[in-house]
Short mmCIF file of C-alpha atoms and ligand atoms in Angstrom, two decimals:
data_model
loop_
_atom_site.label_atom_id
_atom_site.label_comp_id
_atom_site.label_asym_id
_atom_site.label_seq_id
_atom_site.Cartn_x
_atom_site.Cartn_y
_atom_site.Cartn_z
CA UNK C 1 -12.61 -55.37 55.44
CA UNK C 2 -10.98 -52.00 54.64
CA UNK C 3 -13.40 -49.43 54.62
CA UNK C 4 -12.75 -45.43 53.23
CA UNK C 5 -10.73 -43.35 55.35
CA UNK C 6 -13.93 -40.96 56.88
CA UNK C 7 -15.62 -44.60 58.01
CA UNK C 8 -12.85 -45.54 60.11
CA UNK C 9 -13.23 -47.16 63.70
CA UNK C 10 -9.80 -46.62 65.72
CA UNK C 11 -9.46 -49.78 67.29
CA UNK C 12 -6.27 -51.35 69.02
CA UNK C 13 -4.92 -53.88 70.74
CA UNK C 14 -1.83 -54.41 72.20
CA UNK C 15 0.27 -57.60 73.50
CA UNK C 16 3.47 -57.69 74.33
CA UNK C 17 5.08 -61.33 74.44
CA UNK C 18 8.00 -62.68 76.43
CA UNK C 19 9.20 -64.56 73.60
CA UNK C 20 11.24 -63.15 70.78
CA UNK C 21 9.49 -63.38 67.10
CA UNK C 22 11.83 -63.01 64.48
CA UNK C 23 10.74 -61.02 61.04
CA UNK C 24 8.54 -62.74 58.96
CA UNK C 25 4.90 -61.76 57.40
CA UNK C 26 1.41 -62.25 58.71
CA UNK C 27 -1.70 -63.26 57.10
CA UNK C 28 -5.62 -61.99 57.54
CA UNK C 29 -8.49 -63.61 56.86
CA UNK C 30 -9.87 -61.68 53.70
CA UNK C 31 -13.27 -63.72 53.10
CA UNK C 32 -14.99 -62.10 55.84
CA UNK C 33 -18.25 -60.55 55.14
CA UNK C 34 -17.39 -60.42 51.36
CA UNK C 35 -20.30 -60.91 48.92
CA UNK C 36 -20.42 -64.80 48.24
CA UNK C 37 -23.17 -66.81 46.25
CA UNK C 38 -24.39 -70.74 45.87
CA UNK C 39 -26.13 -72.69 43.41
CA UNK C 40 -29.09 -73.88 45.54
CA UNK C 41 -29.50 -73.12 49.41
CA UNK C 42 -31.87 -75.58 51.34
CA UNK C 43 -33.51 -75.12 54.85
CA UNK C 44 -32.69 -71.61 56.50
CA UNK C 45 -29.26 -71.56 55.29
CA UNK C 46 -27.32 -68.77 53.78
CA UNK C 47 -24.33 -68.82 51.51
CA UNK C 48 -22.77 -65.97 53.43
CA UNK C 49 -23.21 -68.05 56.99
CA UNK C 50 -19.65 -69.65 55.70
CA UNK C 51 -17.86 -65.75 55.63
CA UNK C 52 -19.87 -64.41 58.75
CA UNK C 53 -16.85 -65.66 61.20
CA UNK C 54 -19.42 -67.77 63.11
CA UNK C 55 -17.78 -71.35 63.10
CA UNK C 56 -21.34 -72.73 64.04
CA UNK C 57 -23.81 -71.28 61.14
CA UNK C 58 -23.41 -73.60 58.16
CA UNK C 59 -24.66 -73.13 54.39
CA UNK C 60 -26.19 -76.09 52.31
CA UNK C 61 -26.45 -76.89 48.73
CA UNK C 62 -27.99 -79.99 48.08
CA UNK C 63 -28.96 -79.63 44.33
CA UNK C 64 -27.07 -80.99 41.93
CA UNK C 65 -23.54 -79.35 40.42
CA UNK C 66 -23.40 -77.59 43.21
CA UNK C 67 -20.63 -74.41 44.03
CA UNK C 68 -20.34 -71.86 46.29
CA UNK C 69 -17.72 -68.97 45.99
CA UNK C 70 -16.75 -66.36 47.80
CA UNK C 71 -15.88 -62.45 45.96
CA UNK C 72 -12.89 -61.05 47.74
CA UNK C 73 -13.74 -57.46 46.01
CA UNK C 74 -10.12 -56.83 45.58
CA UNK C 75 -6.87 -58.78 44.28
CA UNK C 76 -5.62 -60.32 47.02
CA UNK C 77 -1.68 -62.59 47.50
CA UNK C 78 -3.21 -65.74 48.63
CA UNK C 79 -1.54 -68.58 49.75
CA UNK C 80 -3.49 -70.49 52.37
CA UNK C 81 -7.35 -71.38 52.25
CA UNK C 82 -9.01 -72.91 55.59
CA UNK C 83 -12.42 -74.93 54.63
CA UNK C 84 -14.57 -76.34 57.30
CA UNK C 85 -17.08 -78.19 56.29
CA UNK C 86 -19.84 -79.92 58.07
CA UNK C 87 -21.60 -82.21 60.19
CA UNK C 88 -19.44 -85.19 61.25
CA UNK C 89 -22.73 -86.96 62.29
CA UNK C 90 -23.69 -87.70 58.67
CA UNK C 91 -20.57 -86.33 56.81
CA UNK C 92 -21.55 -85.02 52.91
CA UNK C 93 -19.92 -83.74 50.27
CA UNK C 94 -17.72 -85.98 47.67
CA UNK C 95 -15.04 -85.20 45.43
CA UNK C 96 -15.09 -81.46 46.73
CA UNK C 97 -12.31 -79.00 44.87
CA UNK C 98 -11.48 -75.35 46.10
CA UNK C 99 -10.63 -72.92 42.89
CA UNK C 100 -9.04 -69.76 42.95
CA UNK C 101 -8.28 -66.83 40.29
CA UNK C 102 -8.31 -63.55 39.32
CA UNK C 103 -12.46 -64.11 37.60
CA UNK C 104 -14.93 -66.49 37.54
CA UNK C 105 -14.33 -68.07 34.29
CA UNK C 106 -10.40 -68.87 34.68
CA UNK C 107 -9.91 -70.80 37.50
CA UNK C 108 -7.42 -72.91 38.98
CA UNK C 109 -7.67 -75.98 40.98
CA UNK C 110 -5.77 -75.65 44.56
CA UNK C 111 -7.55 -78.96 46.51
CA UNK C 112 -9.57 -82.00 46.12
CA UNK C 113 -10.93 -84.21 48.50
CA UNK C 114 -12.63 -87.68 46.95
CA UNK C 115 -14.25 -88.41 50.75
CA UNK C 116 -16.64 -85.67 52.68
CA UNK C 117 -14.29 -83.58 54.65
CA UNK C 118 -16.85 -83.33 57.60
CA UNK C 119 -16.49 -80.65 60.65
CA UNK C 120 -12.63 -80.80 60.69
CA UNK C 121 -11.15 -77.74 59.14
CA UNK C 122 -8.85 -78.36 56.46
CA UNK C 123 -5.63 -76.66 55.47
CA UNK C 124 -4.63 -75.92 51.74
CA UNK C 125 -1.35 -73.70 51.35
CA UNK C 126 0.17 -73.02 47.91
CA UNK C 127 2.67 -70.54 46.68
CA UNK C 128 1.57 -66.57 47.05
CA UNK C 129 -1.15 -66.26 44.12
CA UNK C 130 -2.86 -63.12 43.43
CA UNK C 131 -6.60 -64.20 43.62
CA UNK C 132 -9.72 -62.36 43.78
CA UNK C 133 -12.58 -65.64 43.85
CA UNK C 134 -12.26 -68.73 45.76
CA UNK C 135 -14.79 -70.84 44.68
CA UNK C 136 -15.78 -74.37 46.41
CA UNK C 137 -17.54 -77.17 43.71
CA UNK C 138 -18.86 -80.95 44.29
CA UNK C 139 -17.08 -82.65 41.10
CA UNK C 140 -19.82 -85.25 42.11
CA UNK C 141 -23.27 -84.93 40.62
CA UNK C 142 -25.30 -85.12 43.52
CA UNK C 143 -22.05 -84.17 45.75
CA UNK C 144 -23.62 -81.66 48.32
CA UNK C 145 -21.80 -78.31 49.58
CA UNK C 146 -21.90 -78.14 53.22
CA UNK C 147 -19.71 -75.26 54.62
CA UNK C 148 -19.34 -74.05 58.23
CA UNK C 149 -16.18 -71.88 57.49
CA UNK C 150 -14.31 -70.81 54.82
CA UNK C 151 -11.19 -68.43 55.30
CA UNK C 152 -9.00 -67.26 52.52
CA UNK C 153 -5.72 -65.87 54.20
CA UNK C 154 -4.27 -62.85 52.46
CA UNK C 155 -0.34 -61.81 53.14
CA UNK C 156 0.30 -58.39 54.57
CA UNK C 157 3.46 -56.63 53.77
CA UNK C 158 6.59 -54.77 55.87
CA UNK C 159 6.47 -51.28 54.74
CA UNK C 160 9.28 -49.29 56.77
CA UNK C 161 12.13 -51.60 55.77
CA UNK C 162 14.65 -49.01 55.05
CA UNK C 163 12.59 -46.18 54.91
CA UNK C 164 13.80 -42.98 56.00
CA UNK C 165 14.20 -42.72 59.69
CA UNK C 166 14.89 -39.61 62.39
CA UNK C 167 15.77 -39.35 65.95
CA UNK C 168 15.83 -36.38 68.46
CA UNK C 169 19.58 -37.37 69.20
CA UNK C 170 22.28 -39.88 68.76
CA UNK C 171 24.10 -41.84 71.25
CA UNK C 172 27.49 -43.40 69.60
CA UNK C 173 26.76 -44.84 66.26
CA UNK C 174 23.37 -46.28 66.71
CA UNK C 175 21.56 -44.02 64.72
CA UNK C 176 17.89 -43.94 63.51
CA UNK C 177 18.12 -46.15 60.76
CA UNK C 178 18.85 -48.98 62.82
CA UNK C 179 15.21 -49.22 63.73
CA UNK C 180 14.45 -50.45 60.21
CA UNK C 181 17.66 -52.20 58.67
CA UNK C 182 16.15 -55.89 59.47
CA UNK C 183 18.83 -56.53 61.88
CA UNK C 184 16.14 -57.53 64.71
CA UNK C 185 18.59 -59.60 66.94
CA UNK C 186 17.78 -57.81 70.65
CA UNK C 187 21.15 -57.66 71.80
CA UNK C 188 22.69 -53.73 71.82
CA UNK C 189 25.89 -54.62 70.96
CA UNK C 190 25.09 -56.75 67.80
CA UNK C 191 24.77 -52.96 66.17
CA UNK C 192 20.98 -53.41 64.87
CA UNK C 193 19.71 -51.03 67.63
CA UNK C 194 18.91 -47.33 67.59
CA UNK C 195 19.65 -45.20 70.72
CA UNK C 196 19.36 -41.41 71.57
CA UNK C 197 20.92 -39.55 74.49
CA UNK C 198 19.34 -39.55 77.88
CA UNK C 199 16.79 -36.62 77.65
CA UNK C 200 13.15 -36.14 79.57
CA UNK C 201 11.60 -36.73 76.33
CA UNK C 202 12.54 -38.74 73.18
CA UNK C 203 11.41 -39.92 69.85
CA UNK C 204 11.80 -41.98 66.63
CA UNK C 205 10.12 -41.77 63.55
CA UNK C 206 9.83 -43.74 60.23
CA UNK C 207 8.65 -41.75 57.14
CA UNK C 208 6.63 -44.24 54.91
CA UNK C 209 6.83 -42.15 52.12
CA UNK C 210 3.39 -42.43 50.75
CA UNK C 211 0.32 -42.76 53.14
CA UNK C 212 -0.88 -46.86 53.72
CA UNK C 213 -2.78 -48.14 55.66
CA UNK C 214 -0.80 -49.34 58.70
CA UNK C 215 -2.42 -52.66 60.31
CA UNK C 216 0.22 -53.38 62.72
CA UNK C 217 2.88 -52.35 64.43
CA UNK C 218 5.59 -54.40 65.92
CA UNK C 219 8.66 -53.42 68.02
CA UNK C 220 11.84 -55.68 69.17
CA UNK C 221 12.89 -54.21 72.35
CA UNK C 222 16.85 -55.06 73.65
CA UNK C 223 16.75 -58.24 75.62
CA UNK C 224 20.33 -58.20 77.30
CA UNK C 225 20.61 -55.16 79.77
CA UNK C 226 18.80 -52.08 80.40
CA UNK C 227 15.45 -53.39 78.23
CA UNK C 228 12.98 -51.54 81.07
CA UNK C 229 14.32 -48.33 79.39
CA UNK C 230 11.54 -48.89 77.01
CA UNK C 231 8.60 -47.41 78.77
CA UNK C 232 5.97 -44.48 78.66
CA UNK C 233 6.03 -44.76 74.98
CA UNK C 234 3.20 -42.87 72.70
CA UNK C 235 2.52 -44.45 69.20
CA UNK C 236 1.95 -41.38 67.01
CA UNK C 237 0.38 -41.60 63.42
CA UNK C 238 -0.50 -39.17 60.60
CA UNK C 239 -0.04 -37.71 57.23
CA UNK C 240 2.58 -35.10 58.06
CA UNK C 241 4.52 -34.51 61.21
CA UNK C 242 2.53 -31.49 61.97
CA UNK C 243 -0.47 -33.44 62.24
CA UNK C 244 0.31 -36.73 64.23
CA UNK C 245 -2.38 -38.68 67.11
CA UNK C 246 -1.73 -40.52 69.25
CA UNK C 247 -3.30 -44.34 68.36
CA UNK C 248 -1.49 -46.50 71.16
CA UNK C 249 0.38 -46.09 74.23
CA UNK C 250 2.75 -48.68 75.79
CA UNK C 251 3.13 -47.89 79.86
CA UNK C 252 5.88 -50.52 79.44
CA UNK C 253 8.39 -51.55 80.59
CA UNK C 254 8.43 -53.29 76.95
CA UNK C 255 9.03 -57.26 76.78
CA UNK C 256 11.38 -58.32 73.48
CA UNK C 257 8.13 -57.98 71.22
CA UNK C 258 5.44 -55.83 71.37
CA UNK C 259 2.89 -55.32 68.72
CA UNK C 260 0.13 -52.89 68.11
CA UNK C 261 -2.78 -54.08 65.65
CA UNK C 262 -5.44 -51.66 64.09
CA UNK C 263 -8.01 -53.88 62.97
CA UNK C 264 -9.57 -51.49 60.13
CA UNK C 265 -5.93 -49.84 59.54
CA UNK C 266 -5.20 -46.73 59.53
CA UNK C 267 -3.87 -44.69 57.09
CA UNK C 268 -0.90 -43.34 57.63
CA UNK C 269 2.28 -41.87 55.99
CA UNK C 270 4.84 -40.78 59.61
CA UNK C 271 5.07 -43.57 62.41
CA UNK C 272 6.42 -41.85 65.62
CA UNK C 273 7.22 -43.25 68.79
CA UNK C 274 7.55 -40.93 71.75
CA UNK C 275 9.44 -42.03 74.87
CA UNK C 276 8.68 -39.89 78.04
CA UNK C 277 10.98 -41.55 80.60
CA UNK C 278 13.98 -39.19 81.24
CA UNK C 279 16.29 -42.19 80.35
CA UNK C 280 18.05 -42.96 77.07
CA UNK C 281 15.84 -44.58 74.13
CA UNK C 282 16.44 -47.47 72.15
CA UNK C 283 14.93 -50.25 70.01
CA UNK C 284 16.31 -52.57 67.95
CA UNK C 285 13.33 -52.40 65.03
CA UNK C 286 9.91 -51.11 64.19
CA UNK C 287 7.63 -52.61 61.87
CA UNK C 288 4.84 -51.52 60.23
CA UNK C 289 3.18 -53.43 58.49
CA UNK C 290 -0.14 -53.29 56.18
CA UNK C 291 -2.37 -55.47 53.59
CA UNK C 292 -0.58 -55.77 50.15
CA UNK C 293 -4.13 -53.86 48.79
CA UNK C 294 -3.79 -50.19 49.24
CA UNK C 295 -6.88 -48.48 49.67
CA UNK C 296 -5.83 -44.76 48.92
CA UNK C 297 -6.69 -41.80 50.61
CA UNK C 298 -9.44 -41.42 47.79
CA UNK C 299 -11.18 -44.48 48.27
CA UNK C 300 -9.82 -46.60 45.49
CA UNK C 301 -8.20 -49.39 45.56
CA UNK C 302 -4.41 -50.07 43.97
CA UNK C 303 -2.33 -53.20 44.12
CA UNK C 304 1.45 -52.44 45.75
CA UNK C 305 3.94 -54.78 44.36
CA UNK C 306 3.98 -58.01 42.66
CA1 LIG Z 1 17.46 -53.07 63.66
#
């Protein structure tokens, strides 16, 4: 959920991997806690049990023409939908069909299932669609809804991918930039690396150019020689340089991949790593990375990119 800027929880977590993840983009589940509505409910079930990220609290609709969908509030690039339906015991729900689109009265088929799809959860991926309702029906008359789950997977973008870059030095020719030119191969001498001199303290920053709200960060550390370098490293964040916290720290040494995730995001316009480890200070990229929805400093909402 993205909330406005004042509600924001700073939460992080960290991992750092042995194995080396090449560029690519990520998805989040977007459903979650959205409003969401159903033709007919029966016993103590609720239409938004299937959002509520509880796997074991199930809605029912046992009327007939029954739907359930789910309001994602926003526009969202969609291009996977996980549906778990219910109760393997006595399995309902016949000639079920997911729906997606940008309003409830133009939308477009993405799944059907003749048989009951039972407590198995099913995968439906098409191409990246910009969708805003998701919305489950029984083609069948008397076709019940049963849903345990329901998530509706939203892209999130790479936004320092050539953005402008600074270093407090330069050793050789790796210069700043080389922390966001997509050349993420963790070898130094394949040239996709930035490095400063040796010096007690060092840093790196990408300038965003516009304030998002950064969801994660990732970093490809140098995986031939000389990786534990990469250590005592402060992930600063802000609106202007003058102005940067601090909303992660990596002790280090860093593996090949390390990534940072801020659940809630956090908006965000200078990324700045600090290195305190009176060595030399090198990476061979940064990402940052946010949801393709931009909620802006004011509160609204704006879609970035097509
Ligand atoms: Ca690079």
């Amino acid at each position: 959920m993205i909330v406005s800027v004042g509600l924001l929880v700073i939460v992080a977590v960290t991992t750092t991997d042995a194995g080396y993840v090449p560029y690519n983009l990520g998805k989040i589940n977007v459903a979650v806690y959205k409003p969401v509505n159903q033709s007919s409910t029966i016993w103590d079930s609720d239409p938004s049990f299937v959002v509520d990220r509880n796997t074991q609290t199930c809605s029912y609709a046992h009327e007939a023409h029954n739907w359930w969908y789910v309001d994602l509030e926003a526009d969202y690039p969609v291009g996977e939908i996980n549906v778990l339906g219910c109760c393997d015991s006595h399995k309902r729900g016949y000639n079920i069909s997911v729906n997606i689109g940008l309003s409830l009265d133009n939308l477009t088929e993405v799944a059907f299932w003749p048989g009951p799809i039972g407590k198995t959860e099913q995968t439906i991926n098409f191409p990246n669609t910009k969708t805003r309702y998701v919305k489950i029906v029984s083609k069948k008359y008397y076709g019940s809804i049963d849903l345990c789950d329901v998530k509706v997977m939203a892209y999130i973008e790479h936004i320092s991918y050539y953005k402008p870059t600074n270093q407090s030095s330069q050793y050789g020719g790796y210069a700043s930039y080389k922390g966001v030119d997509q050349l993420d191969y963790p070898v130094f001498y394949s040239g996709g690396c930035f490095q400063t001199l040796k010096a007690e303290t060092n840093w790196w920053y990408v300038d965003l150019e516009a304030i998002y709200p950064v969801w994660q960060i990732q970093v490809i550390n140098r995986d031939d020689s000389f990786a534990d370098r990469a250590k005592n490293i402060t992930v600063m964040m802000g609106d202007s340089l003058d102005t940067l916290t601090q909303q992660a720290y990596w002790a280090g040494p860093l593996g090949v991949y390390t990534h940072v995730t801020f659940p809630d995001a956090i908006p965000a316009r200078y990324v700045k790593l600090v290195q305190r480890a009176n060595d030399y200070f090198h990476l061979c990229e940064v990402r940052v990375l946010t949801n393709r929805v931009i909620t802006l400093v004011d509160g609204s909402k704006t879609w970035y990119g097509e």
